[in-house]
């Protein structure tokens, strides 16, 4: 076995002998880990795909510069993936997890079964690239996948305690304004996002009545979905660290916050799917949800504005970390640009 097949130049934060010893103790194969390679994903946690004993694994661990909450978020994700095992929600199968940071030295981690799928943020299969009909149905399949969450009773699968649904909507604006204010400790001026207070005031004044709580993904968008290579089917929803019990309409608002406008050949994430054209419009996504779901969409614009507000502040955190040397300047600029676009969308929705 060559060094390249065992450990590539882009592998950081992964002590392979330590992972092998832990896998031995967990009964997950034997012998050396090989063919280690990074897997694209979010902007924070690190993922690697590798093989051991002829079986494929995906390892997910915290970021290169772990935050105080990184380990807790990964433990939460493990809990969610275990609970989803027997549900109809498409997700990666959890194979095992190490809930203490001692093995890697700075992060907990878990192992998942690899998903045979395409992330339409960064790629399309030949079939998807060639067929506008498949691309259109992919958008509708996204809504269908989202609705599988609302069909799950969190209490029945042991997830009733992962959130605080009482007062969920009331807490949102203050919670995210506080998050934005916390960035000042890293040298952020707080003046980089125009109209934050205007959006916050509108959200407080137009907040809808509390709805029945349900399971939320918390970061539901195209980048966290895997599609079957030969069809429009969603085979996995990934990145569950923000999962909670709250108002599921915020997940729909989150999806719409970054989706391409009707006729546009780009979305707020620069996805390959949007760039290929022919995708379902926001109105078609909403109609699909209305036809198959059970929730009233009377106040959907409020959820869309909240999603823009919340996601914009989350992404601004990466920009702030880039200013502190904890993320690349290029990534920081990209996230800040998306934040500004999200707040522009929010302002258009409240006019």
mmCIF file of C-alpha atoms in Angstrom:
data_model
loop_
_atom_site.group_PDB
_atom_site.id
_atom_site.type_symbol
_atom_site.label_atom_id
_atom_site.label_comp_id
_atom_site.label_asym_id
_atom_site.label_seq_id
_atom_site.Cartn_x
_atom_site.Cartn_y
_atom_site.Cartn_z
ATOM 1 C CA UNK A 1 0.000 0.000 0.000
ATOM 2 C CA UNK A 2 1.394 3.400 -0.907
ATOM 3 C CA UNK A 3 1.363 6.415 1.357
ATOM 4 C CA UNK A 4 -0.873 8.208 -1.132
ATOM 5 C CA UNK A 5 -3.569 5.545 -0.969
ATOM 6 C CA UNK A 6 -3.476 5.621 2.806
ATOM 7 C CA UNK A 7 -3.291 9.337 3.450
ATOM 8 C CA UNK A 8 -3.643 12.129 0.909
ATOM 9 C CA UNK A 9 -2.126 15.594 1.207
ATOM 10 C CA UNK A 10 -5.483 17.206 2.055
ATOM 11 C CA UNK A 11 -6.166 15.045 5.120
ATOM 12 C CA UNK A 12 -6.009 17.147 8.276
ATOM 13 C CA UNK A 13 -7.392 16.515 11.724
ATOM 14 C CA UNK A 14 -7.393 12.746 11.227
ATOM 15 C CA UNK A 15 -5.088 10.491 13.275
ATOM 16 C CA UNK A 16 -5.467 7.308 11.241
ATOM 17 C CA UNK A 17 -3.818 4.894 13.703
ATOM 18 C CA UNK A 18 -6.061 6.247 16.443
ATOM 19 C CA UNK A 19 -9.142 5.827 14.228
ATOM 20 C CA UNK A 20 -8.090 2.241 13.444
ATOM 21 C CA UNK A 21 -7.682 1.421 17.139
ATOM 22 C CA UNK A 22 -11.101 2.894 17.890
ATOM 23 C CA UNK A 23 -12.707 0.959 15.030
ATOM 24 C CA UNK A 24 -11.093 -2.229 16.370
ATOM 25 C CA UNK A 25 -12.731 -1.606 19.739
ATOM 26 C CA UNK A 26 -16.088 -0.932 18.060
ATOM 27 C CA UNK A 27 -15.918 -4.058 15.901
ATOM 28 C CA UNK A 28 -15.807 -2.104 12.655
ATOM 29 C CA UNK A 29 -13.522 -4.155 10.445
ATOM 30 C CA UNK A 30 -9.821 -4.854 10.814
ATOM 31 C CA UNK A 31 -6.538 -3.886 9.243
ATOM 32 C CA UNK A 32 -5.415 -0.540 7.884
ATOM 33 C CA UNK A 33 -7.627 2.316 6.739
ATOM 34 C CA UNK A 34 -6.946 3.120 3.089
ATOM 35 C CA UNK A 35 -7.932 5.410 0.211
ATOM 36 C CA UNK A 36 -8.642 8.343 2.516
ATOM 37 C CA UNK A 37 -9.985 11.400 0.733
ATOM 38 C CA UNK A 38 -11.839 14.550 1.739
ATOM 39 C CA UNK A 39 -15.562 14.762 1.084
ATOM 40 C CA UNK A 40 -17.098 18.110 0.212
ATOM 41 C CA UNK A 41 -19.783 19.359 2.558
ATOM 42 C CA UNK A 42 -20.566 22.392 4.635
ATOM 43 C CA UNK A 43 -18.187 25.205 5.466
ATOM 44 C CA UNK A 44 -17.360 23.974 8.978
ATOM 45 C CA UNK A 45 -17.127 20.267 9.841
ATOM 46 C CA UNK A 46 -14.621 18.014 8.110
ATOM 47 C CA UNK A 47 -15.577 14.770 6.375
ATOM 48 C CA UNK A 48 -13.447 12.001 4.939
ATOM 49 C CA UNK A 49 -14.297 8.896 2.992
ATOM 50 C CA UNK A 50 -12.134 5.805 3.344
ATOM 51 C CA UNK A 51 -12.128 2.034 3.139
ATOM 52 C CA UNK A 52 -11.352 -0.653 5.660
ATOM 53 C CA UNK A 53 -11.625 -4.369 5.158
ATOM 54 C CA UNK A 54 -13.326 -3.751 1.804
ATOM 55 C CA UNK A 55 -16.089 -1.621 3.363
ATOM 56 C CA UNK A 56 -16.593 2.096 2.753
ATOM 57 C CA UNK A 57 -17.034 4.632 5.547
ATOM 58 C CA UNK A 58 -17.568 8.371 5.844
ATOM 59 C CA UNK A 59 -16.067 9.996 8.950
ATOM 60 C CA UNK A 60 -17.445 13.323 10.160
ATOM 61 C CA UNK A 61 -15.593 15.399 12.740
ATOM 62 C CA UNK A 62 -15.464 18.995 13.910
ATOM 63 C CA UNK A 63 -13.811 21.859 12.019
ATOM 64 C CA UNK A 64 -10.105 22.519 11.813
ATOM 65 C CA UNK A 65 -10.587 25.262 14.394
ATOM 66 C CA UNK A 66 -13.211 23.723 16.710
ATOM 67 C CA UNK A 67 -15.705 26.061 18.330
ATOM 68 C CA UNK A 68 -16.906 25.604 21.920
ATOM 69 C CA UNK A 69 -20.162 24.058 20.701
ATOM 70 C CA UNK A 70 -18.659 21.831 17.973
ATOM 71 C CA UNK A 71 -18.598 18.592 19.958
ATOM 72 C CA UNK A 72 -22.116 19.057 21.301
ATOM 73 C CA UNK A 73 -23.409 19.668 17.769
ATOM 74 C CA UNK A 74 -21.822 16.448 16.533
ATOM 75 C CA UNK A 75 -23.205 14.482 19.477
ATOM 76 C CA UNK A 76 -26.625 15.906 18.638
ATOM 77 C CA UNK A 77 -26.226 14.773 15.043
ATOM 78 C CA UNK A 78 -25.336 11.246 16.176
ATOM 79 C CA UNK A 79 -28.446 11.145 18.354
ATOM 80 C CA UNK A 80 -30.634 12.248 15.458
ATOM 81 C CA UNK A 81 -29.168 9.765 12.971
ATOM 82 C CA UNK A 82 -29.657 6.888 15.420
ATOM 83 C CA UNK A 83 -33.273 7.896 15.972
ATOM 84 C CA UNK A 84 -34.059 8.215 12.263
ATOM 85 C CA UNK A 85 -32.965 4.645 11.561
ATOM 86 C CA UNK A 86 -36.439 3.137 11.244
ATOM 87 C CA UNK A 87 -38.272 6.151 9.820
ATOM 88 C CA UNK A 88 -39.134 7.123 6.269
ATOM 89 C CA UNK A 89 -36.768 10.107 6.396
ATOM 90 C CA UNK A 90 -33.918 9.657 3.880
ATOM 91 C CA UNK A 91 -30.627 9.913 5.757
ATOM 92 C CA UNK A 92 -27.140 8.374 5.972
ATOM 93 C CA UNK A 93 -27.000 5.271 8.156
ATOM 94 C CA UNK A 94 -24.978 5.751 11.335
ATOM 95 C CA UNK A 95 -22.364 3.005 11.808
ATOM 96 C CA UNK A 96 -20.766 4.157 15.028
ATOM 97 C CA UNK A 97 -19.721 7.215 16.970
ATOM 98 C CA UNK A 98 -17.023 8.352 19.392
ATOM 99 C CA UNK A 99 -18.574 10.881 21.762
ATOM 100 C CA UNK A 100 -15.343 11.961 23.460
ATOM 101 C CA UNK A 101 -12.549 14.006 21.821
ATOM 102 C CA UNK A 102 -9.652 11.970 23.198
ATOM 103 C CA UNK A 103 -9.264 9.685 20.166
ATOM 104 C CA UNK A 104 -8.665 12.490 17.665
ATOM 105 C CA UNK A 105 -7.356 14.856 20.323
ATOM 106 C CA UNK A 106 -9.626 17.789 19.530
ATOM 107 C CA UNK A 107 -12.995 16.512 18.297
ATOM 108 C CA UNK A 108 -15.624 13.836 18.649
ATOM 109 C CA UNK A 109 -16.494 12.009 15.437
ATOM 110 C CA UNK A 110 -18.826 9.466 13.909
ATOM 111 C CA UNK A 111 -18.898 7.060 10.988
ATOM 112 C CA UNK A 112 -21.656 6.799 8.405
ATOM 113 C CA UNK A 113 -22.397 4.471 5.542
ATOM 114 C CA UNK A 114 -21.481 6.194 2.249
ATOM 115 C CA UNK A 115 -24.468 7.417 0.236
ATOM 116 C CA UNK A 116 -24.617 6.596 -3.466
ATOM 117 C CA UNK A 117 -25.821 9.981 -4.511
ATOM 118 C CA UNK A 118 -25.157 13.323 -6.161
ATOM 119 C CA UNK A 119 -24.962 16.656 -4.371
ATOM 120 C CA UNK A 120 -26.646 18.951 -6.891
ATOM 121 C CA UNK A 121 -24.914 21.948 -5.363
ATOM 122 C CA UNK A 122 -21.652 20.892 -6.957
ATOM 123 C CA UNK A 123 -22.475 18.305 -9.633
ATOM 124 C CA UNK A 124 -25.149 16.692 -11.763
ATOM 125 C CA UNK A 125 -25.122 13.210 -13.233
ATOM 126 C CA UNK A 126 -25.210 12.868 -17.042
ATOM 127 C CA UNK A 127 -28.905 11.935 -16.833
ATOM 128 C CA UNK A 128 -29.711 14.977 -14.708
ATOM 129 C CA UNK A 129 -27.664 17.282 -16.890
ATOM 130 C CA UNK A 130 -29.415 16.058 -20.046
ATOM 131 C CA UNK A 131 -33.019 16.122 -18.820
ATOM 132 C CA UNK A 132 -34.906 19.290 -17.897
ATOM 133 C CA UNK A 133 -37.765 17.060 -16.753
ATOM 134 C CA UNK A 134 -35.541 15.306 -14.210
ATOM 135 C CA UNK A 135 -34.194 18.643 -12.978
ATOM 136 C CA UNK A 136 -37.719 19.995 -12.578
ATOM 137 C CA UNK A 137 -38.776 16.910 -10.616
ATOM 138 C CA UNK A 138 -35.691 17.198 -8.418
ATOM 139 C CA UNK A 139 -37.103 20.393 -6.929
ATOM 140 C CA UNK A 140 -40.424 18.707 -6.224
ATOM 141 C CA UNK A 141 -38.588 15.755 -4.673
ATOM 142 C CA UNK A 142 -36.857 18.173 -2.303
ATOM 143 C CA UNK A 143 -40.268 19.185 -0.946
ATOM 144 C CA UNK A 144 -41.335 15.543 -0.698
ATOM 145 C CA UNK A 145 -38.194 14.787 1.331
ATOM 146 C CA UNK A 146 -38.897 17.741 3.614
ATOM 147 C CA UNK A 147 -42.414 16.484 4.267
ATOM 148 C CA UNK A 148 -41.062 13.140 5.552
ATOM 149 C CA UNK A 149 -39.768 15.001 8.611
ATOM 150 C CA UNK A 150 -43.153 16.403 9.502
ATOM 151 C CA UNK A 151 -44.610 12.884 9.257
ATOM 152 C CA UNK A 152 -42.398 11.750 12.161
ATOM 153 C CA UNK A 153 -43.511 12.016 15.782
ATOM 154 C CA UNK A 154 -40.318 13.059 17.622
ATOM 155 C CA UNK A 155 -41.496 11.523 20.887
ATOM 156 C CA UNK A 156 -42.035 8.127 19.266
ATOM 157 C CA UNK A 157 -38.418 7.924 18.071
ATOM 158 C CA UNK A 158 -36.846 9.344 21.226
ATOM 159 C CA UNK A 159 -36.183 12.873 20.004
ATOM 160 C CA UNK A 160 -38.801 14.686 22.049
ATOM 161 C CA UNK A 161 -36.125 16.265 24.237
ATOM 162 C CA UNK A 162 -33.820 17.780 21.609
ATOM 163 C CA UNK A 163 -35.620 21.123 21.386
ATOM 164 C CA UNK A 164 -37.744 23.635 23.280
ATOM 165 C CA UNK A 165 -40.851 24.081 21.133
ATOM 166 C CA UNK A 166 -42.658 26.312 23.629
ATOM 167 C CA UNK A 167 -41.930 29.898 22.643
ATOM 168 C CA UNK A 168 -39.870 28.784 19.634
ATOM 169 C CA UNK A 169 -40.968 31.598 17.324
ATOM 170 C CA UNK A 170 -40.853 34.223 20.059
ATOM 171 C CA UNK A 171 -37.198 33.450 20.787
ATOM 172 C CA UNK A 172 -35.906 33.594 17.237
ATOM 173 C CA UNK A 173 -35.260 37.291 16.617
ATOM 174 C CA UNK A 174 -33.606 37.957 19.974
ATOM 175 C CA UNK A 175 -31.566 34.764 19.718
ATOM 176 C CA UNK A 176 -30.049 35.716 16.381
ATOM 177 C CA UNK A 177 -29.525 39.354 17.230
ATOM 178 C CA UNK A 178 -27.557 38.129 20.234
ATOM 179 C CA UNK A 179 -25.568 35.847 17.929
ATOM 180 C CA UNK A 180 -24.742 38.782 15.686
ATOM 181 C CA UNK A 181 -23.728 40.845 18.717
ATOM 182 C CA UNK A 182 -21.448 38.022 19.912
ATOM 183 C CA UNK A 183 -19.312 38.464 16.804
ATOM 184 C CA UNK A 184 -18.072 41.760 18.237
ATOM 185 C CA UNK A 185 -15.822 39.754 20.546
ATOM 186 C CA UNK A 186 -13.872 38.763 17.429
ATOM 187 C CA UNK A 187 -13.495 42.335 16.200
ATOM 188 C CA UNK A 188 -16.654 42.539 14.090
ATOM 189 C CA UNK A 189 -18.102 46.045 13.872
ATOM 190 C CA UNK A 190 -21.706 44.898 13.467
ATOM 191 C CA UNK A 191 -22.426 47.429 10.743
ATOM 192 C CA UNK A 192 -21.754 45.233 7.715
ATOM 193 C CA UNK A 193 -25.381 44.112 7.161
ATOM 194 C CA UNK A 194 -27.786 46.885 6.084
ATOM 195 C CA UNK A 195 -31.270 46.888 7.549
ATOM 196 C CA UNK A 196 -30.857 44.296 10.287
ATOM 197 C CA UNK A 197 -32.976 46.271 12.750
ATOM 198 C CA UNK A 198 -35.688 46.906 10.144
ATOM 199 C CA UNK A 199 -36.053 43.196 9.442
ATOM 200 C CA UNK A 200 -35.964 42.340 13.140
ATOM 201 C CA UNK A 201 -38.723 44.852 13.921
ATOM 202 C CA UNK A 202 -40.906 43.564 11.076
ATOM 203 C CA UNK A 203 -40.510 39.979 12.283
ATOM 204 C CA UNK A 204 -41.489 40.906 15.824
ATOM 205 C CA UNK A 205 -44.523 42.890 14.649
ATOM 206 C CA UNK A 206 -45.828 40.226 12.235
ATOM 207 C CA UNK A 207 -45.055 37.018 14.119
ATOM 208 C CA UNK A 208 -47.749 34.369 13.449
ATOM 209 C CA UNK A 209 -49.454 32.324 16.158
ATOM 210 C CA UNK A 210 -47.548 29.301 17.429
ATOM 211 C CA UNK A 211 -48.155 26.163 15.366
ATOM 212 C CA UNK A 212 -47.996 22.508 16.331
ATOM 213 C CA UNK A 213 -44.324 21.649 16.908
ATOM 214 C CA UNK A 214 -42.541 19.136 14.726
ATOM 215 C CA UNK A 215 -39.154 17.809 13.724
ATOM 216 C CA UNK A 216 -36.971 20.376 11.937
ATOM 217 C CA UNK A 217 -33.719 19.811 10.081
ATOM 218 C CA UNK A 218 -32.614 23.367 10.813
ATOM 219 C CA UNK A 219 -30.407 23.814 7.729
ATOM 220 C CA UNK A 220 -32.572 22.499 4.913
ATOM 221 C CA UNK A 221 -31.251 23.485 1.500
ATOM 222 C CA UNK A 222 -29.882 21.950 -1.678
ATOM 223 C CA UNK A 223 -26.353 21.615 -0.321
ATOM 224 C CA UNK A 224 -27.561 19.215 2.365
ATOM 225 C CA UNK A 225 -29.337 16.833 -0.012
ATOM 226 C CA UNK A 226 -28.141 13.842 -2.023
ATOM 227 C CA UNK A 227 -30.006 12.720 -5.157
ATOM 228 C CA UNK A 228 -30.032 9.337 -6.875
ATOM 229 C CA UNK A 229 -27.665 9.623 -9.868
ATOM 230 C CA UNK A 230 -30.204 8.228 -12.331
ATOM 231 C CA UNK A 231 -33.364 10.016 -11.188
ATOM 232 C CA UNK A 232 -34.842 12.938 -9.290
ATOM 233 C CA UNK A 233 -35.184 11.076 -5.983
ATOM 234 C CA UNK A 234 -33.649 12.454 -2.782
ATOM 235 C CA UNK A 235 -31.730 9.545 -1.239
ATOM 236 C CA UNK A 236 -30.374 11.357 1.816
ATOM 237 C CA UNK A 237 -30.722 14.521 3.848
ATOM 238 C CA UNK A 238 -27.355 15.209 5.497
ATOM 239 C CA UNK A 239 -25.835 17.523 8.137
ATOM 240 C CA UNK A 240 -28.287 17.142 11.024
ATOM 241 C CA UNK A 241 -26.396 19.102 13.673
ATOM 242 C CA UNK A 242 -28.998 21.903 13.774
ATOM 243 C CA UNK A 243 -31.953 19.521 14.057
ATOM 244 C CA UNK A 244 -34.496 20.513 16.699
ATOM 245 C CA UNK A 245 -38.154 20.471 17.640
ATOM 246 C CA UNK A 246 -39.772 23.679 16.496
ATOM 247 C CA UNK A 247 -41.889 25.027 13.667
ATOM 248 C CA UNK A 248 -41.293 22.939 10.497
ATOM 249 C CA UNK A 249 -42.415 25.811 8.255
ATOM 250 C CA UNK A 250 -39.075 27.445 8.976
ATOM 251 C CA UNK A 251 -37.411 24.595 7.040
ATOM 252 C CA UNK A 252 -39.610 25.435 4.053
ATOM 253 C CA UNK A 253 -38.746 29.107 4.446
ATOM 254 C CA UNK A 254 -35.062 28.148 4.628
ATOM 255 C CA UNK A 255 -35.296 26.205 1.364
ATOM 256 C CA UNK A 256 -37.029 29.096 -0.381
ATOM 257 C CA UNK A 257 -34.569 31.648 1.017
ATOM 258 C CA UNK A 258 -31.796 30.327 -1.220
ATOM 259 C CA UNK A 259 -33.803 28.851 -4.116
ATOM 260 C CA UNK A 260 -33.568 30.396 -7.589
ATOM 261 C CA UNK A 261 -36.228 32.902 -8.620
ATOM 262 C CA UNK A 262 -38.505 31.894 -11.493
ATOM 263 C CA UNK A 263 -36.567 32.025 -14.745
ATOM 264 C CA UNK A 264 -33.204 32.623 -13.055
ATOM 265 C CA UNK A 265 -30.173 30.499 -13.916
ATOM 266 C CA UNK A 266 -28.570 30.922 -10.526
ATOM 267 C CA UNK A 267 -29.591 30.666 -6.893
ATOM 268 C CA UNK A 268 -28.073 32.179 -3.771
ATOM 269 C CA UNK A 269 -25.716 29.221 -3.433
ATOM 270 C CA UNK A 270 -24.490 29.047 -7.026
ATOM 271 C CA UNK A 271 -25.702 25.473 -7.419
ATOM 272 C CA UNK A 272 -25.136 23.362 -10.499
ATOM 273 C CA UNK A 273 -28.826 22.445 -10.489
ATOM 274 C CA UNK A 274 -29.969 26.046 -10.825
ATOM 275 C CA UNK A 275 -27.249 26.746 -13.365
ATOM 276 C CA UNK A 276 -28.524 23.960 -15.603
ATOM 277 C CA UNK A 277 -31.982 25.578 -15.748
ATOM 278 C CA UNK A 278 -35.445 24.131 -15.953
ATOM 279 C CA UNK A 279 -35.917 23.744 -12.216
ATOM 280 C CA UNK A 280 -39.183 24.116 -10.328
ATOM 281 C CA UNK A 281 -40.077 27.684 -9.376
ATOM 282 C CA UNK A 282 -40.587 28.831 -5.784
ATOM 283 C CA UNK A 283 -44.344 28.933 -6.427
ATOM 284 C CA UNK A 284 -44.254 25.317 -7.594
ATOM 285 C CA UNK A 285 -42.381 24.260 -4.457
ATOM 286 C CA UNK A 286 -44.960 26.037 -2.320
ATOM 287 C CA UNK A 287 -47.821 24.423 -4.245
ATOM 288 C CA UNK A 288 -46.246 20.981 -3.776
ATOM 289 C CA UNK A 289 -45.978 21.546 -0.034
ATOM 290 C CA UNK A 290 -49.545 22.829 0.159
ATOM 291 C CA UNK A 291 -50.898 19.831 -1.770
ATOM 292 C CA UNK A 292 -49.095 17.178 0.276
ATOM 293 C CA UNK A 293 -48.618 18.774 3.688
ATOM 294 C CA UNK A 294 -51.047 19.540 6.471
ATOM 295 C CA UNK A 295 -49.829 22.956 7.607
ATOM 296 C CA UNK A 296 -51.371 26.303 6.717
ATOM 297 C CA UNK A 297 -49.158 28.488 4.542
ATOM 298 C CA UNK A 298 -51.032 31.696 5.378
ATOM 299 C CA UNK A 299 -47.962 33.247 7.016
ATOM 300 C CA UNK A 300 -45.300 31.694 4.784
ATOM 301 C CA UNK A 301 -43.694 35.032 3.902
ATOM 302 C CA UNK A 302 -42.924 35.563 7.582
ATOM 303 C CA UNK A 303 -41.045 32.251 7.690
ATOM 304 C CA UNK A 304 -39.185 33.168 4.510
ATOM 305 C CA UNK A 305 -38.081 36.476 6.010
ATOM 306 C CA UNK A 306 -37.047 34.790 9.256
ATOM 307 C CA UNK A 307 -35.041 32.243 7.272
ATOM 308 C CA UNK A 308 -33.203 35.005 5.397
ATOM 309 C CA UNK A 309 -32.539 36.807 8.673
ATOM 310 C CA UNK A 310 -31.315 33.737 10.564
ATOM 311 C CA UNK A 311 -29.301 32.161 7.746
ATOM 312 C CA UNK A 312 -27.696 35.483 6.908
ATOM 313 C CA UNK A 313 -26.475 35.862 10.484
ATOM 314 C CA UNK A 314 -25.237 32.244 10.546
ATOM 315 C CA UNK A 315 -23.234 32.766 7.340
ATOM 316 C CA UNK A 316 -21.869 36.053 8.638
ATOM 317 C CA UNK A 317 -20.213 34.010 11.371
ATOM 318 C CA UNK A 318 -17.945 32.415 8.769
ATOM 319 C CA UNK A 319 -17.053 35.882 7.481
ATOM 320 C CA UNK A 320 -16.181 36.940 11.039
ATOM 321 C CA UNK A 321 -14.023 33.828 11.541
ATOM 322 C CA UNK A 322 -12.225 34.611 8.290
ATOM 323 C CA UNK A 323 -11.353 38.049 9.642
ATOM 324 C CA UNK A 324 -9.853 36.315 12.665
ATOM 325 C CA UNK A 325 -7.804 33.935 10.496
ATOM 326 C CA UNK A 326 -10.004 30.916 11.302
ATOM 327 C CA UNK A 327 -11.376 30.556 7.773
ATOM 328 C CA UNK A 328 -9.979 31.497 4.387
ATOM 329 C CA UNK A 329 -10.518 35.082 3.219
ATOM 330 C CA UNK A 330 -12.123 33.771 0.023
ATOM 331 C CA UNK A 331 -14.688 31.749 1.948
ATOM 332 C CA UNK A 332 -15.381 34.680 4.248
ATOM 333 C CA UNK A 333 -16.075 37.024 1.330
ATOM 334 C CA UNK A 334 -18.335 34.418 -0.297
ATOM 335 C CA UNK A 335 -20.388 33.950 2.877
ATOM 336 C CA UNK A 336 -20.666 37.701 3.466
ATOM 337 C CA UNK A 337 -21.916 38.165 -0.096
ATOM 338 C CA UNK A 338 -24.594 35.534 0.502
ATOM 339 C CA UNK A 339 -25.579 37.268 3.733
ATOM 340 C CA UNK A 340 -26.129 40.528 1.877
ATOM 341 C CA UNK A 341 -28.187 38.731 -0.780
ATOM 342 C CA UNK A 342 -30.347 37.086 1.882
ATOM 343 C CA UNK A 343 -31.095 40.404 3.543
ATOM 344 C CA UNK A 344 -31.930 41.910 0.152
ATOM 345 C CA UNK A 345 -34.471 39.110 -0.325
ATOM 346 C CA UNK A 346 -35.888 39.745 3.128
ATOM 347 C CA UNK A 347 -36.355 43.444 2.346
ATOM 348 C CA UNK A 348 -38.162 42.617 -0.914
ATOM 349 C CA UNK A 349 -40.542 40.286 0.927
ATOM 350 C CA UNK A 350 -41.596 42.886 3.503
ATOM 351 C CA UNK A 351 -42.257 45.702 1.025
#
